Coordinates of C-alpha atoms and ligand atoms in Angstrom, one line a residue:
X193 CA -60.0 21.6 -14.9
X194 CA -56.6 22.8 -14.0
X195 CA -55.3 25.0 -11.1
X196 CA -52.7 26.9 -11.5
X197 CA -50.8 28.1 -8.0
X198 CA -49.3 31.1 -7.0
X199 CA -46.3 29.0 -5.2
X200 CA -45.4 25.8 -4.0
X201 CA -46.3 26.6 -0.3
X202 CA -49.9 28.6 -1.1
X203 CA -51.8 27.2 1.4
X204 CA -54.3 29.8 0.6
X205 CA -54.4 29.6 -2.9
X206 CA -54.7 25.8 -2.8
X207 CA -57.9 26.4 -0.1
X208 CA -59.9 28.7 -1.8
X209 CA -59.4 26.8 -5.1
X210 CA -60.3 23.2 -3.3
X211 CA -63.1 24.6 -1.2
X212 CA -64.9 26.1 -4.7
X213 CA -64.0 23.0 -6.8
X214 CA -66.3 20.8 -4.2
X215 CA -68.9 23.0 -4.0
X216 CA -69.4 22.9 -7.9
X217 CA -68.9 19.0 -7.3
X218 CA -65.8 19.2 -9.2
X219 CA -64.3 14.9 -9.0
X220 CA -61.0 14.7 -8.0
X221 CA -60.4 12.9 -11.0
X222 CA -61.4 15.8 -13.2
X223 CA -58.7 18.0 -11.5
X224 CA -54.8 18.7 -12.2
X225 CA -52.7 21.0 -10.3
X226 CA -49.5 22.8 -11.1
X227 CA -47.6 25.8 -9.5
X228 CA -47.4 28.9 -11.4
X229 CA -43.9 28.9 -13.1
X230 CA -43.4 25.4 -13.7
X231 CA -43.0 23.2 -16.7
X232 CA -46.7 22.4 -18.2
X233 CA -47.7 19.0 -17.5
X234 CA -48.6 16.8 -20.7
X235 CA -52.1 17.4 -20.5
X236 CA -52.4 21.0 -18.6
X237 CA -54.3 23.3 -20.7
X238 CA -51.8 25.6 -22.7
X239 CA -53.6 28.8 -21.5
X240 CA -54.2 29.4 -18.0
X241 CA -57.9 28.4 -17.3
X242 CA -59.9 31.2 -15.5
X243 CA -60.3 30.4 -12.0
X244 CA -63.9 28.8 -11.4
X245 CA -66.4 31.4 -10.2
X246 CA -67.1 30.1 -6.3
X247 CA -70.7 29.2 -5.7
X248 CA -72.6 29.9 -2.5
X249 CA -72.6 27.3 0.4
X250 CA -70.2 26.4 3.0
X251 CA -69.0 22.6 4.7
X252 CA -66.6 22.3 7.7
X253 CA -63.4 20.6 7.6
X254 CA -61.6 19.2 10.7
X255 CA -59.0 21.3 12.2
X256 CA -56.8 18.4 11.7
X257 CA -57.1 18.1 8.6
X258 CA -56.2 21.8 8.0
X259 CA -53.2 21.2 10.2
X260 CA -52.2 18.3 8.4
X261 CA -53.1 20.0 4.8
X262 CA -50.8 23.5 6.1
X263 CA -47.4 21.2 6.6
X264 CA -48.2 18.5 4.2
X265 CA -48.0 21.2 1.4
X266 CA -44.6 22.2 2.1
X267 CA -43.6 18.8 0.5
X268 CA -41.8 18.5 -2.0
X269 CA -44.4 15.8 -4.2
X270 CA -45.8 17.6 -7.0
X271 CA -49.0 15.3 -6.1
X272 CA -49.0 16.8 -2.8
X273 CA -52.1 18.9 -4.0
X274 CA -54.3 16.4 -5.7
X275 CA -54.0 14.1 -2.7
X276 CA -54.9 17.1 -0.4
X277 CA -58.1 17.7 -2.8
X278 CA -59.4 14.0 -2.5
X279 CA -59.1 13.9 1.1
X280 CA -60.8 17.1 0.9
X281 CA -63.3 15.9 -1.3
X282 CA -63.5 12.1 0.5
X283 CA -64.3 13.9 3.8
X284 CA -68.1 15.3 4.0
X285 CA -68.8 11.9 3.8
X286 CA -66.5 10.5 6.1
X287 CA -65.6 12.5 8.8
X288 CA -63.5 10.3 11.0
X289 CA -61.6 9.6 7.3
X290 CA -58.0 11.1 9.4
X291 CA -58.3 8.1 12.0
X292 CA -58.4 5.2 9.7
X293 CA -54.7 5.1 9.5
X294 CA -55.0 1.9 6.7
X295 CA -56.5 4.1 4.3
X296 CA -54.1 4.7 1.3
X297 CA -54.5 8.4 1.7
X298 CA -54.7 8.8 5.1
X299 CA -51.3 7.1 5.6
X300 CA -49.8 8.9 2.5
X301 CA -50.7 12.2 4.0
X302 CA -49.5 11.2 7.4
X303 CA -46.1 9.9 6.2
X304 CA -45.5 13.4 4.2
X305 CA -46.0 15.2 7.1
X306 CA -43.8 13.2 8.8
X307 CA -41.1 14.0 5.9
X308 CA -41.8 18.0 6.4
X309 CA -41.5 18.1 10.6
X310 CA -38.3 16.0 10.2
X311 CA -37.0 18.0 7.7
X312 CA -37.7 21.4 9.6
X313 CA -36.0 19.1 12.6
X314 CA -32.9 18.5 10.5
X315 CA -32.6 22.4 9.4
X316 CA -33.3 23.6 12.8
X317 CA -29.9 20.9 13.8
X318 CA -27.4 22.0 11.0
X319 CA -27.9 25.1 9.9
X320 CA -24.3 26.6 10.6
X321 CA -24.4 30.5 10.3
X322 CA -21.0 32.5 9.1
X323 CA -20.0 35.9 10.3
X324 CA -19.8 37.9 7.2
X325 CA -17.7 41.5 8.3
X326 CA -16.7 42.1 11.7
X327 CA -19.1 43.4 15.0
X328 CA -21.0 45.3 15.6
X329 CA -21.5 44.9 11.6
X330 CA -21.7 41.6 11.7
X331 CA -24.2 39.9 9.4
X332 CA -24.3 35.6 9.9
X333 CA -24.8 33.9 6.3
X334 CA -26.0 30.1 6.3
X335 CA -26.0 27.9 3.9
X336 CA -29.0 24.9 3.7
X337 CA -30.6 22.5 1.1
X338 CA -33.6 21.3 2.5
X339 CA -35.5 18.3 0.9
X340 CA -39.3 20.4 1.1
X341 CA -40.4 23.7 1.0
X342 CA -39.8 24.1 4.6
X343 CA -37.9 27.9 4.3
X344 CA -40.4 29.8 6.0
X345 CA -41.8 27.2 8.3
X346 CA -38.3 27.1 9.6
X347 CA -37.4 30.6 9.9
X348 CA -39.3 31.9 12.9
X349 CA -37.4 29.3 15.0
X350 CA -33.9 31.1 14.2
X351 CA -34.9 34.3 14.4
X352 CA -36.3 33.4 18.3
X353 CA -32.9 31.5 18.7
X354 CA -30.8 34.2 16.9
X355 CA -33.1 37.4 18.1
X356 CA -29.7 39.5 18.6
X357 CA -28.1 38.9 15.3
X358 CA -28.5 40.1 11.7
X359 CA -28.9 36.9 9.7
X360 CA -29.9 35.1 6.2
X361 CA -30.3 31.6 5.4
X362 CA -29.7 31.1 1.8
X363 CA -31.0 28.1 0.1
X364 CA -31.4 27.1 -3.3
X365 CA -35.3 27.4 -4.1
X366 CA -35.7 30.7 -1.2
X367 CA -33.7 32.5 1.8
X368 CA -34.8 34.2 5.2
X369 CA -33.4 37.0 6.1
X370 CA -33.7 38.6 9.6
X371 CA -32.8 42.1 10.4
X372 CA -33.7 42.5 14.4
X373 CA -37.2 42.7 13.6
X374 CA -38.5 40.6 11.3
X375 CA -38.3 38.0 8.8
X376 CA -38.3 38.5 5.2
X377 CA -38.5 35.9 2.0
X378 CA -36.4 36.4 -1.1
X379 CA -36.0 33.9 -4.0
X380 CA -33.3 31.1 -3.6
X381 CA -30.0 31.7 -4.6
X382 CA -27.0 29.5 -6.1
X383 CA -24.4 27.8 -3.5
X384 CA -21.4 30.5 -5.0
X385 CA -23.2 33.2 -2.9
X386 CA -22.8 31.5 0.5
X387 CA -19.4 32.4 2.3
X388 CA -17.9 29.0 3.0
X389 CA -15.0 30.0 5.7
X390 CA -14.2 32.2 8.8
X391 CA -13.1 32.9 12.3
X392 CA -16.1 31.4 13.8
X393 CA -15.3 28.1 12.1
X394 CA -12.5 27.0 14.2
X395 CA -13.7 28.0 17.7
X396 CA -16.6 26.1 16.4
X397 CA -14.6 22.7 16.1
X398 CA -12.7 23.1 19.3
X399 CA -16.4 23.3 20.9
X400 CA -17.6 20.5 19.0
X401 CA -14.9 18.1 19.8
X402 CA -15.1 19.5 23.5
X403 CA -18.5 18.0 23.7
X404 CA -17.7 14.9 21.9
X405 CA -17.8 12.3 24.3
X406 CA -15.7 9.1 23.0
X407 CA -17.9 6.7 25.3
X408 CA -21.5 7.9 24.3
X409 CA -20.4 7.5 20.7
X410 CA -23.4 5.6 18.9
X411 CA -22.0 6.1 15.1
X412 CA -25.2 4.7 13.5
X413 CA -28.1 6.7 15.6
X414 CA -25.4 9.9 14.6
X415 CA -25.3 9.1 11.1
X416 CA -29.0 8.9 11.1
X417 CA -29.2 11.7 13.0
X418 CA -26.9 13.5 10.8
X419 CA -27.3 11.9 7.7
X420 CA -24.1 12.7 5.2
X421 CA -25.9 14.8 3.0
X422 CA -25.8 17.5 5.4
X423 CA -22.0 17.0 6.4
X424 CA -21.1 19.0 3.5
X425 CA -21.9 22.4 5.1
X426 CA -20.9 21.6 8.4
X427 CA -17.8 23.3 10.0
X428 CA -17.6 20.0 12.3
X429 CA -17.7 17.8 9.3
X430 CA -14.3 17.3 9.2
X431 CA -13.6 16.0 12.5
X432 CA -16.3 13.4 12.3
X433 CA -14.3 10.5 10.7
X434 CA -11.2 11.0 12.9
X435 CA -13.1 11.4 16.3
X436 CA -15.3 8.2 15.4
X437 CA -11.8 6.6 14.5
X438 CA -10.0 8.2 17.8
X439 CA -13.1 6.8 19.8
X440 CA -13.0 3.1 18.3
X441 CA -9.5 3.3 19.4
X442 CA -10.2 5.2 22.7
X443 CA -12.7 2.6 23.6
X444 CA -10.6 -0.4 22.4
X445 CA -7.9 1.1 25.2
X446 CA -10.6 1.0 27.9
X447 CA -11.4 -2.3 27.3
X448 CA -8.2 -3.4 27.4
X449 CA -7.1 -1.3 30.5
X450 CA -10.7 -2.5 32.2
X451 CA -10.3 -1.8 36.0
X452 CA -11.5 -4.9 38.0
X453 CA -13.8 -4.3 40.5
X454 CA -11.5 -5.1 43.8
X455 CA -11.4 -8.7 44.7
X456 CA -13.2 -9.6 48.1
X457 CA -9.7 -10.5 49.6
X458 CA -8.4 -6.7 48.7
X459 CA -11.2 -5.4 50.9
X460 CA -9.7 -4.9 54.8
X461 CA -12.1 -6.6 57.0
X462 CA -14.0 -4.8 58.8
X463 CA -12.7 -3.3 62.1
X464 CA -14.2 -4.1 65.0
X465 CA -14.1 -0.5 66.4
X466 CA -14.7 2.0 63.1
X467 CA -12.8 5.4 63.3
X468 CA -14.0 9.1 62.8
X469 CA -11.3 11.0 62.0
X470 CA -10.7 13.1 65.6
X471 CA -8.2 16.1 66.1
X472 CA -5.5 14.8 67.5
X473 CA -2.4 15.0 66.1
X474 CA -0.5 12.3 65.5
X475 CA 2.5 11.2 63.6
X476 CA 2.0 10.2 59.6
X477 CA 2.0 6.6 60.1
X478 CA 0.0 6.3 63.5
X479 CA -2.5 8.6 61.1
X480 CA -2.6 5.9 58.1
X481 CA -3.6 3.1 60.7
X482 CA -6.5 5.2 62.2
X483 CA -7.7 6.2 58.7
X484 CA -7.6 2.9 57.7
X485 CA -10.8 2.1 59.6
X486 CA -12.2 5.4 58.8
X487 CA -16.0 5.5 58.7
X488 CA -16.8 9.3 58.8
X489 CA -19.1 9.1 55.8
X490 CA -20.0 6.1 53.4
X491 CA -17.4 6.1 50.7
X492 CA -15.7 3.8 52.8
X493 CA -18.0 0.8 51.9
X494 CA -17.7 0.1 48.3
X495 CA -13.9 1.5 48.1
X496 CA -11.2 -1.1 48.6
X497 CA -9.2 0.4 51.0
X498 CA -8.0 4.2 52.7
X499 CA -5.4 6.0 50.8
X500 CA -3.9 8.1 52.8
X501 CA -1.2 10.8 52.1
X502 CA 2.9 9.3 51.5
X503 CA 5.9 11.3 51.3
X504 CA 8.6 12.2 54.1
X505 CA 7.1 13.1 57.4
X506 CA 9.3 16.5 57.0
X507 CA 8.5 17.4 53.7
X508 CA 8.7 21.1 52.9
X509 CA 6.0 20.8 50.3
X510 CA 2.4 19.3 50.4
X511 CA 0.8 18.3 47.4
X512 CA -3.0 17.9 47.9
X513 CA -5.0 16.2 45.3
X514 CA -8.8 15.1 45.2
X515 CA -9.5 11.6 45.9
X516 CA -8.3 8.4 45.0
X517 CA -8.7 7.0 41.5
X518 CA -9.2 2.9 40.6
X519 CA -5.6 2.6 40.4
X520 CA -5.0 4.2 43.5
X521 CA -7.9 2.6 45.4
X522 CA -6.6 -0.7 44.5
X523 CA -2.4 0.3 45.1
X524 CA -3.1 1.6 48.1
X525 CA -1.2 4.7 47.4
X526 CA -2.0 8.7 46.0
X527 CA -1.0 9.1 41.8
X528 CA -0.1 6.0 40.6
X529 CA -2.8 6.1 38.0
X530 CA -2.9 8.2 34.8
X531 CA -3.2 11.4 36.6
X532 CA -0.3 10.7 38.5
X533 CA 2.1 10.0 35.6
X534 CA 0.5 13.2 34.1
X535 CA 2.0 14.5 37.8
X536 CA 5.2 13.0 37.9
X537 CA 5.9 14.4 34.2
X538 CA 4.9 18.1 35.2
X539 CA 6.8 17.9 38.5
X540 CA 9.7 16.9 36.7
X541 CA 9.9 19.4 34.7
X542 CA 9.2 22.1 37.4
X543 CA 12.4 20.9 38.9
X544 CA 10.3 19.1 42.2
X545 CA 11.9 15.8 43.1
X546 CA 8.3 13.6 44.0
X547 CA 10.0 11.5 46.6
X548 CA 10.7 15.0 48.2
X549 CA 7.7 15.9 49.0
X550 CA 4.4 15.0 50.5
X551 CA 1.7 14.0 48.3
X552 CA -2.8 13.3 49.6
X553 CA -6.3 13.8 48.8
X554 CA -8.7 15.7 49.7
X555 CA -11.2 12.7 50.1
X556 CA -9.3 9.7 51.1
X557 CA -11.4 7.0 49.4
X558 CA -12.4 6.1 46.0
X559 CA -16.0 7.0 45.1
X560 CA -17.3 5.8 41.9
X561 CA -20.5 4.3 39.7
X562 CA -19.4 0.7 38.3
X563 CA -20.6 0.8 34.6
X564 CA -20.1 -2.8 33.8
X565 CA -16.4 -3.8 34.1
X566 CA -15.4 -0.3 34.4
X567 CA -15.6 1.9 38.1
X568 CA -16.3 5.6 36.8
X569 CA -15.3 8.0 38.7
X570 CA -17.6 10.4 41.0
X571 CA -16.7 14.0 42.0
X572 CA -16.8 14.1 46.0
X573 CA -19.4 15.8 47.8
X574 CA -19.4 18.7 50.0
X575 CA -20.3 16.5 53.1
X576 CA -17.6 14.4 51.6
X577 CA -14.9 16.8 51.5
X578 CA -16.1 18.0 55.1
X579 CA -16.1 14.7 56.8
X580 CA -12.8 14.0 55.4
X581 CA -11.0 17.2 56.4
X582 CA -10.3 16.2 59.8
X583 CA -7.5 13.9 57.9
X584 CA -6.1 16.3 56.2
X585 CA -5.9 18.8 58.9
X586 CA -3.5 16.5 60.8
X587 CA -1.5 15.6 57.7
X588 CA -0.7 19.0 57.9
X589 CA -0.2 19.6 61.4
X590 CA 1.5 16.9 61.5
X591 CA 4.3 17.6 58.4
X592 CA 3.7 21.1 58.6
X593 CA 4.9 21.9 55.3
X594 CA 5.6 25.6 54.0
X595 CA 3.4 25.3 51.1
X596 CA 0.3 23.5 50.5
X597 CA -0.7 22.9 46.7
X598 CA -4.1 22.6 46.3
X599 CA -4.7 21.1 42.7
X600 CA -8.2 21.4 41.5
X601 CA -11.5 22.8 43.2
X602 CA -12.0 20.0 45.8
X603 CA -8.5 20.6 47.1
X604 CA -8.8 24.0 47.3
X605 CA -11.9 23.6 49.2
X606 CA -10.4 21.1 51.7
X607 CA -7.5 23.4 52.6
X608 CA -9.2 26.6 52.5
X609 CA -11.8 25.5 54.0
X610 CA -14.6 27.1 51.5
X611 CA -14.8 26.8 47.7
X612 CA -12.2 29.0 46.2
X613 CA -12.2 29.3 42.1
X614 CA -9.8 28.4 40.5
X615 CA -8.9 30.8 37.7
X616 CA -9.2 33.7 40.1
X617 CA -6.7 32.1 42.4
X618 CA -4.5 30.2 41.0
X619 CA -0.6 30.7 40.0
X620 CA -0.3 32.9 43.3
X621 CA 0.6 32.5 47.3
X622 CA -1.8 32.8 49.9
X623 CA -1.6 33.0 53.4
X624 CA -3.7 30.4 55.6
X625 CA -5.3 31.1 58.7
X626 CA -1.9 28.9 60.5
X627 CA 0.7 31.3 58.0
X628 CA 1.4 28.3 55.7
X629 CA 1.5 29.1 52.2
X630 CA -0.5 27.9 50.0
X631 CA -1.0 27.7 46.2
X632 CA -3.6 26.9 44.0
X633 CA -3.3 25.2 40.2
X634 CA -5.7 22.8 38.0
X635 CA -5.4 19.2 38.7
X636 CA -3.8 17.2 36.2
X637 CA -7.1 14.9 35.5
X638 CA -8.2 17.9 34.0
X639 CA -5.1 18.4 31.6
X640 CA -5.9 14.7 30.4
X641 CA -9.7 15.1 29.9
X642 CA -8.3 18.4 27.6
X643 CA -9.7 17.1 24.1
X644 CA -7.5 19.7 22.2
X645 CA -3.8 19.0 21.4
X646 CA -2.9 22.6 21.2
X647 CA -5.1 23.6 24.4
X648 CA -3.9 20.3 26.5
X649 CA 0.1 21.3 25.7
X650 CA -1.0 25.3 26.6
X651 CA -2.7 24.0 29.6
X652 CA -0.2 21.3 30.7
X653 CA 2.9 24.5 30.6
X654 CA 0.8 26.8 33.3
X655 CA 0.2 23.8 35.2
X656 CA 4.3 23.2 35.2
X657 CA 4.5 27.4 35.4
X658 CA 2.2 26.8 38.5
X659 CA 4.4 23.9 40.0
X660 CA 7.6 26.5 39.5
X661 CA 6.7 28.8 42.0
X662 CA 6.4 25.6 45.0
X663 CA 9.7 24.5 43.0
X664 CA 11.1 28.3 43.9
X665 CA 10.0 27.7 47.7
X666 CA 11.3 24.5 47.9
X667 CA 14.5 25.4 46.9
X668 CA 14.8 28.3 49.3
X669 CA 13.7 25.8 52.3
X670 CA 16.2 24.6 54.6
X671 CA 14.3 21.2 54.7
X672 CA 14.7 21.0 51.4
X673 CA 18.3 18.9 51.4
Ligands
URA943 N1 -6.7 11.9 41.3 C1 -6.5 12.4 42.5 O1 -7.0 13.5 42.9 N2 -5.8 11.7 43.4 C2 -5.2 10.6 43.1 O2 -4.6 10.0 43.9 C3 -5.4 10.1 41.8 C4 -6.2 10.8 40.9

């Protein structure tokens, strides 16, 4: 007896054909299958037998097993539908059959269902749409090859996900197609027709290697996530090698540049009478030695020391930063680490002379997560930021600058006193509440953490643009000689 289906995915066709062949106690043996349109197999019948007439009777199946028949049939093994038929036919008598997981069939089907819901996972992962014509006209062509005949399965997932756009996965055996409203099935098409470039490609590779993050890089679990097969079509393909390499080196410079956790002796002993930062005013260095022993929230116990603010005690201009980093918390002293050289390079160029002017933090110790060797940094707190202000309050009254620079959002919140954006600020004067000046920019951690050559050098020049206008102040400052 041979079966001829309608399609390599009919499900129905295969069901109503199965469920008559066991009621006329048709042997799995005695059956071949093929789908319509296919090469005839050596010994399929050379005309198509008529379909046998289906007697009366009934039998139940488990659900399970018409789950598992439904997604095992979208594989790609042309035996797909003879194993199907002598589980079919094996079950009446067996009806736990699905549970013994050493049967040879059981495990066969098991492990091509397995094959399919990966599959479907993988096409769900890199299918990479292109915008074909411009908006509102847009239409967003993919191209996939998927290993089973998973099309269709797949396709209701994108056009939840995509619901808003017009768009058509082609692949080579059959496309979906999504107009708004529904999905629609055509017959696969050759690779030629799929568009292979356009101006969603590059924004798509800044955001890729925007999320790339150098230390979680696992290169085997991302290969076998992403196997290389499906490289090919992906925008993001072609960063892969170099940001693997660029890690591999990134890391190598960790390693090497390893912070130490502080060494017992580096830690001040504790005072025997703990501060809280109090209103009084004082003058910069009678400030350091009270903040030395600050204990106004608990950042103070596993950070090496205070840093407090440095610069002349009549500087016109106050730089205020966030909180120490390692190399800071083990110098002693605000920007000596990578930020800082990113700082001194910028305030060079704005014309600002660094031992001219005032530079602190926000949060005056270093608060961090060791990760083995390495301390990783931790953005402060609110109650942080609050408990620390006190300091910085008489910094200030005690320099009294004519301009504040707040760089990045927990400076800006220290001085202002509130969280103040940053892009809608920034670049501009502003009056405090005591008539000092005050300006808002990015911080320069944020210029190194900037994956994007062309984006860090845009970013770095309205950071420098942003330093120019305290450079403009400072010039016009009588202090300033
Ligand atoms: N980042 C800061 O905000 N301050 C420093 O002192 C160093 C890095």
């Amino acid at each position: 007896m041979h079966i001829k289906l309608d399609g390599e995915t009919d499900f129905d066709g295969w069901r109503k054909a199965a469920r008559t062949l066991v009621l006329s106690e048709v042997k799995p043996a005695e059956v071949s299958w093929s789908v319509r349109g296919d090469e005839p197999g050596l010994f399929e019948p050379p005309d198509e037998a008529p379909p046998p007439a289906a007697p009366s009777g009934t039998f139940n199946v488990p659900a399970k097993f018409v789950d598992l028949a439904k997604t095992t049939i979208l594989h790609h093994d042309p035996e797909r539908f003879a194993l199907l038929y002598r589980l079919l036919w094996r079950l009446p008598g067996h009806h736990d059959l699905l549970d013994v997981a050493t049967d040879a069939d059981v495990a066969q089907i098991a492990m091509m269902a397995k094959a399919v819901r990966r599959d479907e996972h993988k096409m769900h992962a890199f299918v990479r749409f292109r915008e074909i014509g411009r908006e509102p006209n847009s239409h967003y062509v993919a191209w996939f090859e998927p290993e089973h005949h998973i099309v269709e399965l797949a396709a209701p997932f994108f056009a939840r996900r995509f619901a808003d756009m017009a768009w058509s996965i082609l692949t080579p055996e059959a496309c979906a197609h999504w107009d708004g409203r529904a999905v629609s099935i055509t017959p696969g098409v050759p690779k030629a027709e799929a568009p292979t470039e356009d101006r969603l490609e590059e924004t798509w590779r800044r955001y890729y290697a925007s999320i790339f993050n150098p230390a979680r890089l696992k290169a085997k679990a991302m290969q076998k996530e992403m196997p290389k097969k499906y490289w090919r079509n992906l925008p993001e393909a072609s960063l892969i090698r170099p940001l693997i390499e660029g890690a591999e080196r990134l890391t190598g410079a960790m390693i090497a540049n390893a912070a130490s956790l502080p060494h017992k002796a580096q830690k001040r002993p504790k005072s025997a009478k703990p501060r809280q930062p109090s209103s009084a005013s004082g003058d910069i260095a009678t400030l350091r030695e009270e903040a030395a022993d600050c204990r106004a929230c608990p950042l103070w116990e596993d950070a090496t020391q205070t840093v407090f603010g440095e610069g002349p005690k009549q500087a016109p201009l106050m730089l205020v930063g966030e909180q120490p980093g390692d190399k800071e918390d083990l110098a002693g002293k605000p920007f000596v680490g990578p930020a800082g050289q990113m700082l001194d390079r910028a305030l060079k160029q704005a014309g600002i002379a660094r031992n001219k002017i005032y530079v602190t933090n926000a949060v005056k110790h270093f608060k961090f997560v060791p990760r083995g060797k390495i301390r990783l940094h931790q953005k402060p707190n609110t109650s942080e930021i609050r408990a620390c202000r006190p300091w910085y309050e008489r910094e200030l009254a005690s320099i009294k600058p004519e301009l504040v620079v707040a760089m990045g959002a927990t400076a800006a919140q220290s001085v202002f006193g509130k969280i103040m954006p940053i892009n809608q600020n920034r670049g501009r004067l502003i009056d405090l509440d005591d008539g000092t000046k005050a300006l808002i920019t990015v911080h320069p951690s944020y210029l190194l953490r900037l994956p994007d050559a062309g984006a860090k050098a845009l970013e770095y020049q309205r950071f420098v643009d942003d330093l120019k206008i305290a450079a403009d102040i400072l010039r016009q400052s009588p202090r300033a000689a």
